[in-house]
């Protein structure tokens, strides 16, 4: 392996994207001080506002650079009123261009409640869920399902009469994402908080949809090869209530694209909000990591957005590079970042606006960067 290091392509994107990325870079810089930090960071302009100003989504050379990088860190894409000529959101060329273009088939979304993080329900702070009972991972299929670009509308005489989206489930698509889920359950090893059993839950709508019946068949086939891991099924509608009522039952959950999109936003509530929800879009050769919250135009430009989802996404990225390259330096860096996140949140004082506090985005970056530095000095 070359020791010039891993090339990390950073795409700040739109709205709050550049703000969380700035805080993320504070954290990456702190990790790089005086320790083994075998990476270089390259930042590129691209996204909806870039499209609005320049007429294309990617700045010159940025798409090729992102595609050839060792890992991609994405802030967020999308801006109100800016869309592509075909009606897609501007920024789709980044998020879907990379998910499909780099074949990032597994969208891995951990649902973990950190100590010190709270929930606001009807305007009040409540401790409904606890760190002891929220620790599972949802794997969302990321390259087919209802997001398959086989869709269209029939317009006659200027009037749209019908619109169709085609939900595609392939053996290849199902097989690899389900295998990813079982491998993850094996690798996590700790099982569900409830009983410490390793378990993969297949979330589908197999009582109605043919594609989901097929997804289940493949789940059964793949799962049969993992003797130490429990297999179970949940219809997606029932799953939403079980996940909220008994999150401790879940270890790894695997589901199709659109269901995964929906249930992961609900799962973010268990984590204390979208401000803590991180995701990795993982393929066989490439991966892109992102906070799940999107560009949040309402909060953009205020330096108030919660950057912890981005910190968690960076941790996932470092860990993925460490695992994939069997590079213990990267795994150690991921561990350092995780310890810093946990210690800062654990004080209960690093609260951004969404947690009822006044800590700014860069302020949270300072706190985590400082925790990284003092951890290194210990
Ligand atoms: C997500 C987002 C995207 C999706 C949007 C921004 C297109 O909601 O990553 O969950 O639908 O996949
Ligand atoms: Mn979503």
mmCIF file of C-alpha atoms and ligand atoms in Angstrom:
data_model
loop_
_atom_site.group_PDB
_atom_site.id
_atom_site.type_symbol
_atom_site.label_atom_id
_atom_site.label_comp_id
_atom_site.label_asym_id
_atom_site.label_seq_id
_atom_site.Cartn_x
_atom_site.Cartn_y
_atom_site.Cartn_z
ATOM 1 C CA UNK A 1 0.000 0.000 0.000
ATOM 2 C CA UNK A 2 1.218 3.481 -0.821
ATOM 3 C CA UNK A 3 1.928 5.486 2.287
ATOM 4 C CA UNK A 4 0.999 8.809 0.791
ATOM 5 C CA UNK A 5 -2.268 7.789 2.379
ATOM 6 C CA UNK A 6 -5.931 7.520 1.613
ATOM 7 C CA UNK A 7 -7.538 10.146 -0.547
ATOM 8 C CA UNK A 8 -10.703 11.379 1.091
ATOM 9 C CA UNK A 9 -12.911 13.383 -1.275
ATOM 10 C CA UNK A 10 -15.132 15.786 0.616
ATOM 11 C CA UNK A 11 -18.274 17.150 -1.032
ATOM 12 C CA UNK A 12 -19.761 19.769 1.315
ATOM 13 C CA UNK A 13 -22.715 20.388 -1.000
ATOM 14 C CA UNK A 14 -25.574 22.674 -0.043
ATOM 15 C CA UNK A 15 -27.173 24.462 2.879
ATOM 16 C CA UNK A 16 -25.985 23.099 6.197
ATOM 17 C CA UNK A 17 -23.724 20.624 4.370
ATOM 18 C CA UNK A 18 -20.701 22.967 4.274
ATOM 19 C CA UNK A 19 -21.287 23.882 7.940
ATOM 20 C CA UNK A 20 -21.225 20.326 9.254
ATOM 21 C CA UNK A 21 -18.282 19.568 6.990
ATOM 22 C CA UNK A 22 -16.347 22.492 8.452
ATOM 23 C CA UNK A 23 -16.887 21.047 11.946
ATOM 24 C CA UNK A 24 -16.006 17.593 10.630
ATOM 25 C CA UNK A 25 -12.723 18.915 9.312
ATOM 26 C CA UNK A 26 -11.896 20.395 12.727
ATOM 27 C CA UNK A 27 -12.228 16.877 14.060
ATOM 28 C CA UNK A 28 -10.207 15.291 11.244
ATOM 29 C CA UNK A 29 -7.472 17.884 11.795
ATOM 30 C CA UNK A 30 -7.347 17.104 15.519
ATOM 31 C CA UNK A 31 -7.011 13.392 14.753
ATOM 32 C CA UNK A 32 -4.171 14.145 12.356
ATOM 33 C CA UNK A 33 -2.081 16.074 14.917
ATOM 34 C CA UNK A 34 0.904 14.073 16.003
ATOM 35 C CA UNK A 35 -0.672 10.698 15.302
ATOM 36 C CA UNK A 36 -0.795 8.278 12.437
ATOM 37 C CA UNK A 37 -3.224 9.987 10.093
ATOM 38 C CA UNK A 38 -2.536 8.455 6.717
ATOM 39 C CA UNK A 39 -5.034 10.474 4.761
ATOM 40 C CA UNK A 40 -5.319 13.609 2.710
ATOM 41 C CA UNK A 41 -8.526 15.575 2.366
ATOM 42 C CA UNK A 42 -9.621 17.126 -0.934
ATOM 43 C CA UNK A 43 -12.686 19.320 -0.980
ATOM 44 C CA UNK A 44 -14.792 19.891 -4.091
ATOM 45 C CA UNK A 45 -17.650 22.189 -4.953
ATOM 46 C CA UNK A 46 -20.713 20.432 -6.298
ATOM 47 C CA UNK A 47 -24.442 20.256 -5.684
ATOM 48 C CA UNK A 48 -27.620 22.251 -6.161
ATOM 49 C CA UNK A 49 -26.336 25.748 -5.496
ATOM 50 C CA UNK A 50 -23.315 25.039 -7.689
ATOM 51 C CA UNK A 51 -25.753 23.979 -10.392
ATOM 52 C CA UNK A 52 -27.811 27.135 -9.922
ATOM 53 C CA UNK A 53 -24.702 29.303 -10.310
ATOM 54 C CA UNK A 54 -22.822 27.360 -12.998
ATOM 55 C CA UNK A 55 -25.340 25.260 -14.899
ATOM 56 C CA UNK A 56 -23.827 21.909 -13.924
ATOM 57 C CA UNK A 57 -23.796 19.985 -10.674
ATOM 58 C CA UNK A 58 -20.092 19.128 -10.489
ATOM 59 C CA UNK A 59 -17.229 21.617 -10.542
ATOM 60 C CA UNK A 60 -14.545 20.763 -13.125
ATOM 61 C CA UNK A 61 -12.744 17.526 -12.283
ATOM 62 C CA UNK A 62 -14.692 16.927 -9.077
ATOM 63 C CA UNK A 63 -16.765 13.978 -10.241
ATOM 64 C CA UNK A 64 -13.740 12.027 -11.450
ATOM 65 C CA UNK A 65 -11.844 12.921 -8.269
ATOM 66 C CA UNK A 66 -14.690 11.708 -6.074
ATOM 67 C CA UNK A 67 -15.091 8.510 -8.040
ATOM 68 C CA UNK A 68 -11.412 7.663 -7.787
ATOM 69 C CA UNK A 69 -11.011 8.591 -4.096
ATOM 70 C CA UNK A 70 -10.547 5.967 -1.390
ATOM 71 C CA UNK A 71 -13.605 7.288 0.425
ATOM 72 C CA UNK A 72 -16.137 10.081 -0.019
ATOM 73 C CA UNK A 73 -17.580 12.301 2.685
ATOM 74 C CA UNK A 74 -20.758 14.097 1.617
ATOM 75 C CA UNK A 75 -22.339 17.000 3.496
ATOM 76 C CA UNK A 76 -25.795 17.354 1.999
ATOM 77 C CA UNK A 77 -27.408 18.168 -1.316
ATOM 78 C CA UNK A 78 -30.532 20.011 -2.392
ATOM 79 C CA UNK A 79 -31.808 23.559 -2.311
ATOM 80 C CA UNK A 80 -35.406 24.825 -2.545
ATOM 81 C CA UNK A 81 -36.427 25.873 -6.021
ATOM 82 C CA UNK A 82 -33.378 24.419 -7.739
ATOM 83 C CA UNK A 83 -34.138 21.409 -9.883
ATOM 84 C CA UNK A 84 -32.720 19.742 -12.963
ATOM 85 C CA UNK A 85 -34.437 20.048 -16.352
ATOM 86 C CA UNK A 86 -35.922 16.555 -15.921
ATOM 87 C CA UNK A 87 -37.518 17.569 -12.631
ATOM 88 C CA UNK A 88 -35.068 15.718 -10.352
ATOM 89 C CA UNK A 89 -33.696 17.591 -7.368
ATOM 90 C CA UNK A 90 -30.469 19.389 -8.232
ATOM 91 C CA UNK A 91 -27.780 17.429 -6.459
ATOM 92 C CA UNK A 92 -29.265 14.117 -7.595
ATOM 93 C CA UNK A 93 -26.172 13.712 -9.762
ATOM 94 C CA UNK A 94 -24.137 13.554 -6.550
ATOM 95 C CA UNK A 95 -26.276 11.437 -4.287
ATOM 96 C CA UNK A 96 -27.784 9.095 -6.864
ATOM 97 C CA UNK A 97 -24.945 9.528 -9.347
ATOM 98 C CA UNK A 98 -22.594 8.102 -6.732
ATOM 99 C CA UNK A 99 -24.964 5.562 -5.128
ATOM 100 C CA UNK A 100 -25.748 4.031 -8.513
ATOM 101 C CA UNK A 101 -22.581 4.986 -10.371
ATOM 102 C CA UNK A 102 -20.256 3.459 -7.777
ATOM 103 C CA UNK A 103 -22.727 0.653 -7.018
ATOM 104 C CA UNK A 104 -22.976 1.530 -3.311
ATOM 105 C CA UNK A 105 -25.543 -1.155 -2.632
ATOM 106 C CA UNK A 106 -25.755 -1.117 1.169
ATOM 107 C CA UNK A 107 -26.946 1.994 2.955
ATOM 108 C CA UNK A 108 -25.828 1.336 6.515
ATOM 109 C CA UNK A 109 -27.587 3.439 9.131
ATOM 110 C CA UNK A 110 -26.702 2.763 12.761
ATOM 111 C CA UNK A 111 -29.329 3.692 15.324
ATOM 112 C CA UNK A 112 -27.488 4.315 18.549
ATOM 113 C CA UNK A 113 -28.490 6.590 21.406
ATOM 114 C CA UNK A 114 -25.425 8.139 23.007
ATOM 115 C CA UNK A 115 -25.404 8.771 26.759
ATOM 116 C CA UNK A 116 -26.240 12.427 27.436
ATOM 117 C CA UNK A 117 -28.539 12.780 24.418
ATOM 118 C CA UNK A 118 -32.211 13.420 25.088
ATOM 119 C CA UNK A 119 -35.553 13.444 23.293
ATOM 120 C CA UNK A 120 -37.967 16.247 22.787
ATOM 121 C CA UNK A 121 -41.571 15.132 22.532
ATOM 122 C CA UNK A 122 -44.331 17.740 22.274
ATOM 123 C CA UNK A 123 -41.853 20.373 23.308
ATOM 124 C CA UNK A 124 -40.742 18.595 26.464
ATOM 125 C CA UNK A 125 -37.514 16.806 27.273
ATOM 126 C CA UNK A 126 -38.126 13.185 28.034
ATOM 127 C CA UNK A 127 -35.925 10.168 28.537
ATOM 128 C CA UNK A 128 -38.195 7.659 26.836
ATOM 129 C CA UNK A 129 -35.480 5.527 25.319
ATOM 130 C CA UNK A 130 -32.093 4.903 26.902
ATOM 131 C CA UNK A 131 -28.606 4.165 25.560
ATOM 132 C CA UNK A 132 -29.036 0.638 26.931
ATOM 133 C CA UNK A 133 -31.942 -0.169 24.679
ATOM 134 C CA UNK A 134 -31.134 1.655 21.439
ATOM 135 C CA UNK A 135 -28.236 0.064 19.578
ATOM 136 C CA UNK A 136 -29.087 -1.494 16.241
ATOM 137 C CA UNK A 137 -28.262 -0.982 12.578
ATOM 138 C CA UNK A 138 -30.649 -0.656 9.671
ATOM 139 C CA UNK A 139 -29.330 -1.726 6.278
ATOM 140 C CA UNK A 140 -31.255 -0.163 3.458
ATOM 141 C CA UNK A 141 -30.852 -1.573 -0.039
ATOM 142 C CA UNK A 142 -29.481 1.348 -2.020
ATOM 143 C CA UNK A 143 -29.474 0.634 -5.762
ATOM 144 C CA UNK A 144 -32.908 -0.658 -6.750
ATOM 145 C CA UNK A 145 -36.406 -1.065 -5.288
ATOM 146 C CA UNK A 146 -38.636 1.951 -5.753
ATOM 147 C CA UNK A 147 -35.581 4.104 -6.496
ATOM 148 C CA UNK A 148 -34.938 2.219 -9.741
ATOM 149 C CA UNK A 149 -34.928 4.872 -12.456
ATOM 150 C CA UNK A 150 -37.651 3.127 -14.410
ATOM 151 C CA UNK A 151 -40.359 5.700 -14.026
ATOM 152 C CA UNK A 152 -42.243 8.246 -15.997
ATOM 153 C CA UNK A 153 -45.384 10.144 -16.631
ATOM 154 C CA UNK A 154 -47.811 10.097 -19.500
ATOM 155 C CA UNK A 155 -48.823 13.532 -20.655
ATOM 156 C CA UNK A 156 -51.343 14.071 -23.396
ATOM 157 C CA UNK A 157 -52.143 17.512 -24.707
ATOM 158 C CA UNK A 158 -50.012 19.060 -21.982
ATOM 159 C CA UNK A 159 -51.872 17.364 -19.149
ATOM 160 C CA UNK A 160 -50.278 14.666 -17.011
ATOM 161 C CA UNK A 161 -52.683 11.776 -16.789
ATOM 162 C CA UNK A 162 -50.675 9.032 -15.175
ATOM 163 C CA UNK A 163 -47.328 8.601 -13.422
ATOM 164 C CA UNK A 164 -45.574 5.303 -12.783
ATOM 165 C CA UNK A 165 -42.633 4.254 -10.595
ATOM 166 C CA UNK A 166 -41.383 0.715 -11.024
ATOM 167 C CA UNK A 167 -40.247 -1.192 -7.959
ATOM 168 C CA UNK A 168 -37.537 -3.640 -8.980
ATOM 169 C CA UNK A 169 -36.126 -6.387 -6.752
ATOM 170 C CA UNK A 170 -33.344 -8.459 -8.289
ATOM 171 C CA UNK A 171 -31.672 -11.577 -6.963
ATOM 172 C CA UNK A 172 -28.289 -9.875 -7.164
ATOM 173 C CA UNK A 173 -29.497 -6.749 -5.363
ATOM 174 C CA UNK A 174 -31.265 -8.678 -2.603
ATOM 175 C CA UNK A 175 -28.550 -11.280 -2.161
ATOM 176 C CA UNK A 176 -25.671 -8.897 -1.615
ATOM 177 C CA UNK A 177 -27.440 -6.545 0.760
ATOM 178 C CA UNK A 178 -28.816 -9.426 2.813
ATOM 179 C CA UNK A 179 -25.368 -11.010 2.966
ATOM 180 C CA UNK A 180 -23.989 -7.662 4.089
ATOM 181 C CA UNK A 181 -26.533 -7.660 6.934
ATOM 182 C CA UNK A 182 -25.606 -11.162 8.109
ATOM 183 C CA UNK A 183 -21.893 -10.392 7.899
ATOM 184 C CA UNK A 184 -22.459 -7.249 9.941
ATOM 185 C CA UNK A 185 -24.409 -9.157 12.596
ATOM 186 C CA UNK A 186 -21.541 -11.645 12.777
ATOM 187 C CA UNK A 187 -18.936 -8.874 12.970
ATOM 188 C CA UNK A 188 -20.837 -6.845 15.606
ATOM 189 C CA UNK A 189 -21.071 -9.960 17.697
ATOM 190 C CA UNK A 190 -22.807 -8.255 20.610
ATOM 191 C CA UNK A 191 -26.321 -9.039 19.414
ATOM 192 C CA UNK A 192 -29.471 -7.180 20.425
ATOM 193 C CA UNK A 193 -29.481 -5.312 23.757
ATOM 194 C CA UNK A 194 -32.503 -7.373 24.877
ATOM 195 C CA UNK A 195 -30.908 -10.813 24.903
ATOM 196 C CA UNK A 196 -27.432 -10.439 23.367
ATOM 197 C CA UNK A 197 -28.483 -12.692 20.538
ATOM 198 C CA UNK A 198 -27.260 -11.915 17.058
ATOM 199 C CA UNK A 199 -30.310 -11.410 14.918
ATOM 200 C CA UNK A 200 -31.140 -10.180 11.450
ATOM 201 C CA UNK A 201 -34.666 -8.900 10.932
ATOM 202 C CA UNK A 202 -36.039 -8.817 7.406
ATOM 203 C CA UNK A 203 -38.439 -5.895 7.094
ATOM 204 C CA UNK A 204 -40.776 -6.164 4.136
ATOM 205 C CA UNK A 205 -44.375 -6.256 2.964
ATOM 206 C CA UNK A 206 -44.403 -9.876 1.865
ATOM 207 C CA UNK A 207 -48.107 -10.243 2.694
ATOM 208 C CA UNK A 208 -48.818 -8.121 -0.372
ATOM 209 C CA UNK A 209 -45.838 -7.410 -2.610
ATOM 210 C CA UNK A 210 -44.344 -10.006 -4.906
ATOM 211 C CA UNK A 211 -40.942 -8.328 -4.772
ATOM 212 C CA UNK A 212 -40.962 -8.627 -0.997
ATOM 213 C CA UNK A 213 -41.832 -12.322 -1.194
ATOM 214 C CA UNK A 214 -38.803 -12.734 -3.406
ATOM 215 C CA UNK A 215 -36.668 -10.656 -0.991
ATOM 216 C CA UNK A 216 -37.741 -13.037 1.804
ATOM 217 C CA UNK A 217 -36.881 -16.112 -0.246
ATOM 218 C CA UNK A 218 -33.392 -14.768 -0.808
ATOM 219 C CA UNK A 219 -33.163 -13.794 2.881
ATOM 220 C CA UNK A 220 -33.987 -17.369 3.855
ATOM 221 C CA UNK A 221 -31.390 -18.786 1.448
ATOM 222 C CA UNK A 222 -28.597 -16.469 2.531
ATOM 223 C CA UNK A 223 -29.486 -16.632 6.227
ATOM 224 C CA UNK A 224 -29.395 -20.429 6.232
ATOM 225 C CA UNK A 225 -25.625 -20.135 5.841
ATOM 226 C CA UNK A 226 -25.276 -18.263 9.160
ATOM 227 C CA UNK A 227 -26.017 -20.797 11.855
ATOM 228 C CA UNK A 228 -25.299 -18.584 14.879
ATOM 229 C CA UNK A 229 -27.578 -15.773 13.788
ATOM 230 C CA UNK A 230 -31.326 -15.679 14.392
ATOM 231 C CA UNK A 231 -33.543 -14.856 11.439
ATOM 232 C CA UNK A 232 -36.872 -13.147 11.780
ATOM 233 C CA UNK A 233 -39.405 -11.279 9.694
ATOM 234 C CA UNK A 234 -41.463 -8.169 10.260
ATOM 235 C CA UNK A 235 -43.974 -6.494 8.003
ATOM 236 C CA UNK A 236 -42.876 -2.918 7.630
ATOM 237 C CA UNK A 237 -46.074 -1.445 9.042
ATOM 238 C CA UNK A 238 -45.893 -3.568 12.188
ATOM 239 C CA UNK A 239 -42.145 -3.023 12.407
ATOM 240 C CA UNK A 240 -42.563 0.743 12.848
ATOM 241 C CA UNK A 241 -44.468 0.254 16.102
ATOM 242 C CA UNK A 242 -42.243 -2.563 17.382
ATOM 243 C CA UNK A 243 -39.104 -0.546 16.720
ATOM 244 C CA UNK A 244 -40.440 2.341 18.773
ATOM 245 C CA UNK A 245 -41.861 0.155 21.547
ATOM 246 C CA UNK A 246 -39.035 -2.395 21.842
ATOM 247 C CA UNK A 247 -35.890 -1.092 20.162
ATOM 248 C CA UNK A 248 -33.802 -3.380 22.400
ATOM 249 C CA UNK A 249 -35.053 -6.358 20.399
ATOM 250 C CA UNK A 250 -33.127 -5.332 17.265
ATOM 251 C CA UNK A 251 -29.548 -6.022 16.234
ATOM 252 C CA UNK A 252 -29.364 -5.753 12.434
ATOM 253 C CA UNK A 253 -32.360 -4.956 10.232
ATOM 254 C CA UNK A 254 -32.344 -5.314 6.453
ATOM 255 C CA UNK A 255 -34.928 -3.876 4.119
ATOM 256 C CA UNK A 256 -35.644 -2.603 0.637
ATOM 257 C CA UNK A 257 -34.828 0.910 -0.524
ATOM 258 C CA UNK A 258 -37.973 2.981 0.079
ATOM 259 C CA UNK A 259 -38.936 1.221 3.320
ATOM 260 C CA UNK A 260 -35.384 1.800 4.520
ATOM 261 C CA UNK A 261 -35.617 5.483 3.679
ATOM 262 C CA UNK A 262 -38.766 5.837 5.765
ATOM 263 C CA UNK A 263 -37.918 3.681 8.774
ATOM 264 C CA UNK A 264 -34.477 5.236 9.233
ATOM 265 C CA UNK A 265 -35.985 8.696 9.725
ATOM 266 C CA UNK A 266 -38.283 7.229 12.359
ATOM 267 C CA UNK A 267 -35.314 5.428 13.914
ATOM 268 C CA UNK A 268 -33.507 8.779 14.145
ATOM 269 C CA UNK A 269 -36.098 9.871 16.708
ATOM 270 C CA UNK A 270 -34.843 7.086 18.991
ATOM 271 C CA UNK A 271 -31.320 8.487 18.596
ATOM 272 C CA UNK A 272 -32.295 11.975 19.721
ATOM 273 C CA UNK A 273 -33.065 13.318 16.272
ATOM 274 C CA UNK A 274 -31.672 13.590 12.773
ATOM 275 C CA UNK A 275 -28.720 15.470 14.193
ATOM 276 C CA UNK A 276 -27.280 12.145 15.318
ATOM 277 C CA UNK A 277 -28.149 9.960 12.316
ATOM 278 C CA UNK A 278 -25.155 8.964 10.208
ATOM 279 C CA UNK A 279 -25.034 6.703 7.189
ATOM 280 C CA UNK A 280 -22.558 4.888 5.024
ATOM 281 C CA UNK A 281 -23.286 4.035 1.394
ATOM 282 C CA UNK A 282 -21.119 0.989 0.915
ATOM 283 C CA UNK A 283 -20.160 -0.931 -2.197
ATOM 284 C CA UNK A 284 -17.624 -3.614 -2.982
ATOM 285 C CA UNK A 285 -14.959 -1.082 -3.990
ATOM 286 C CA UNK A 286 -16.167 2.344 -2.914
ATOM 287 C CA UNK A 287 -18.014 4.025 -0.095
ATOM 288 C CA UNK A 288 -19.594 7.382 0.673
ATOM 289 C CA UNK A 289 -20.431 8.574 4.156
ATOM 290 C CA UNK A 290 -22.920 11.267 5.118
ATOM 291 C CA UNK A 291 -25.079 12.730 7.818
ATOM 292 C CA UNK A 292 -28.628 11.685 6.931
ATOM 293 C CA UNK A 293 -30.279 15.033 7.768
ATOM 294 C CA UNK A 294 -29.935 16.742 4.386
ATOM 295 C CA UNK A 295 -29.301 20.404 3.610
ATOM 296 C CA UNK A 296 -31.884 21.772 6.126
ATOM 297 C CA UNK A 297 -32.341 25.179 4.435
ATOM 298 C CA UNK A 298 -34.175 26.531 7.488
ATOM 299 C CA UNK A 299 -31.057 26.178 9.597
ATOM 300 C CA UNK A 300 -28.465 27.028 6.972
ATOM 301 C CA UNK A 301 -26.070 29.926 7.479
ATOM 302 C CA UNK A 302 -26.613 30.079 11.238
ATOM 303 C CA UNK A 303 -23.751 27.890 12.484
ATOM 304 C CA UNK A 304 -26.321 26.092 14.648
ATOM 305 C CA UNK A 305 -26.803 22.730 12.943
ATOM 306 C CA UNK A 306 -25.884 19.651 14.985
ATOM 307 C CA UNK A 307 -22.650 18.208 13.538
ATOM 308 C CA UNK A 308 -22.604 14.972 15.557
ATOM 309 C CA UNK A 309 -24.116 12.981 12.683
ATOM 310 C CA UNK A 310 -21.166 14.119 10.579
ATOM 311 C CA UNK A 311 -18.701 13.151 13.314
ATOM 312 C CA UNK A 312 -20.332 9.718 13.462
ATOM 313 C CA UNK A 313 -20.174 9.481 9.641
ATOM 314 C CA UNK A 314 -16.446 10.275 9.763
ATOM 315 C CA UNK A 315 -15.985 7.599 12.405
ATOM 316 C CA UNK A 316 -17.757 5.109 10.116
ATOM 317 C CA UNK A 317 -15.521 6.178 7.230
ATOM 318 C CA UNK A 318 -12.292 5.704 9.187
ATOM 319 C CA UNK A 319 -13.522 2.337 10.451
ATOM 320 C CA UNK A 320 -14.507 1.213 6.945
ATOM 321 C CA UNK A 321 -11.066 2.140 5.599
ATOM 322 C CA UNK A 322 -9.442 0.332 8.530
ATOM 323 C CA UNK A 323 -11.505 -2.827 7.996
ATOM 324 C CA UNK A 324 -11.215 -2.863 4.251
ATOM 325 C CA UNK A 325 -7.463 -2.318 4.152
ATOM 326 C CA UNK A 326 -6.773 -4.235 7.373
ATOM 327 C CA UNK A 327 -5.159 -0.996 8.528
ATOM 328 C CA UNK A 328 -5.086 -0.866 12.303
ATOM 329 C CA UNK A 329 -4.006 2.804 12.272
ATOM 330 C CA UNK A 330 -7.352 3.744 10.796
ATOM 331 C CA UNK A 331 -9.294 1.569 13.198
ATOM 332 C CA UNK A 332 -7.437 3.226 16.082
ATOM 333 C CA UNK A 333 -8.321 6.640 14.702
ATOM 334 C CA UNK A 334 -11.983 5.589 14.473
ATOM 335 C CA UNK A 335 -11.791 4.419 18.101
ATOM 336 C CA UNK A 336 -10.260 7.737 19.197
ATOM 337 C CA UNK A 337 -13.037 9.653 17.494
ATOM 338 C CA UNK A 338 -15.699 7.410 18.995
ATOM 339 C CA UNK A 339 -14.276 7.933 22.492
ATOM 340 C CA UNK A 340 -14.237 11.690 21.949
ATOM 341 C CA UNK A 341 -17.856 11.749 20.712
ATOM 342 C CA UNK A 342 -19.032 9.631 23.635
ATOM 343 C CA UNK A 343 -17.129 11.662 26.226
ATOM 344 C CA UNK A 344 -18.299 15.038 24.906
ATOM 345 C CA UNK A 345 -21.950 13.989 24.620
ATOM 346 C CA UNK A 346 -21.752 12.236 27.983
ATOM 347 C CA UNK A 347 -21.105 15.526 29.776
ATOM 348 C CA UNK A 348 -24.559 16.672 28.674
ATOM 349 C CA UNK A 349 -23.162 20.148 28.058
ATOM 350 C CA UNK A 350 -22.395 19.939 24.339
ATOM 351 C CA UNK A 351 -25.958 20.690 23.334
ATOM 352 C CA UNK A 352 -26.764 22.254 20.018
ATOM 353 C CA UNK A 353 -30.124 23.982 19.432
ATOM 354 C CA UNK A 354 -31.942 20.720 18.634
ATOM 355 C CA UNK A 355 -30.928 19.406 22.063
ATOM 356 C CA UNK A 356 -32.135 22.591 23.727
ATOM 357 C CA UNK A 357 -28.656 24.105 24.037
ATOM 358 C CA UNK A 358 -26.695 26.998 22.624
ATOM 359 C CA UNK A 359 -23.510 25.256 21.448
ATOM 360 C CA UNK A 360 -22.777 26.186 17.842
ATOM 361 C CA UNK A 361 -21.769 23.866 15.033
ATOM 362 C CA UNK A 362 -18.126 24.946 15.209
ATOM 363 C CA UNK A 363 -18.369 25.009 19.019
ATOM 364 C CA UNK A 364 -19.288 21.325 18.974
ATOM 365 C CA UNK A 365 -16.353 20.772 16.592
ATOM 366 C CA UNK A 366 -14.047 22.526 19.094
ATOM 367 C CA UNK A 367 -15.298 20.367 21.965
ATOM 368 C CA UNK A 368 -14.767 17.100 20.101
ATOM 369 C CA UNK A 369 -11.407 18.255 18.725
ATOM 370 C CA UNK A 370 -10.322 19.161 22.266
ATOM 371 C CA UNK A 371 -11.495 15.773 23.586
ATOM 372 C CA UNK A 372 -9.433 14.085 20.882
ATOM 373 C CA UNK A 373 -6.372 16.120 21.915
ATOM 374 C CA UNK A 374 -6.770 15.505 25.622
ATOM 375 C CA UNK A 375 -7.464 11.822 24.987
ATOM 376 C CA UNK A 376 -4.153 11.682 23.156
ATOM 377 C CA UNK A 377 -2.389 13.295 26.097
ATOM 378 C CA UNK A 378 -3.809 10.863 28.655
HETATM 379 C C1 LIG B 1 -31.801 9.867 2.285
HETATM 380 C C2 LIG B 1 -32.474 11.030 1.613
HETATM 381 C C3 LIG B 1 -32.403 10.866 0.099
HETATM 382 C C4 LIG B 1 -33.122 9.592 -0.283
HETATM 383 C C5 LIG B 1 -32.968 12.091 -0.631
HETATM 384 C C6 LIG B 1 -32.210 13.365 -0.252
HETATM 385 C C7 LIG B 1 -33.005 11.953 -2.108
HETATM 386 O O1 LIG B 1 -33.777 11.157 2.061
HETATM 387 O O2 LIG B 1 -30.602 9.656 2.043
HETATM 388 O O3 LIG B 1 -32.438 9.172 3.077
HETATM 389 O O4 LIG B 1 -34.333 9.594 -0.522
HETATM 390 O O5 LIG B 1 -32.463 8.548 -0.354
HETATM 391 MN MN1 LIG B 2 -34.299 9.819 3.665
#
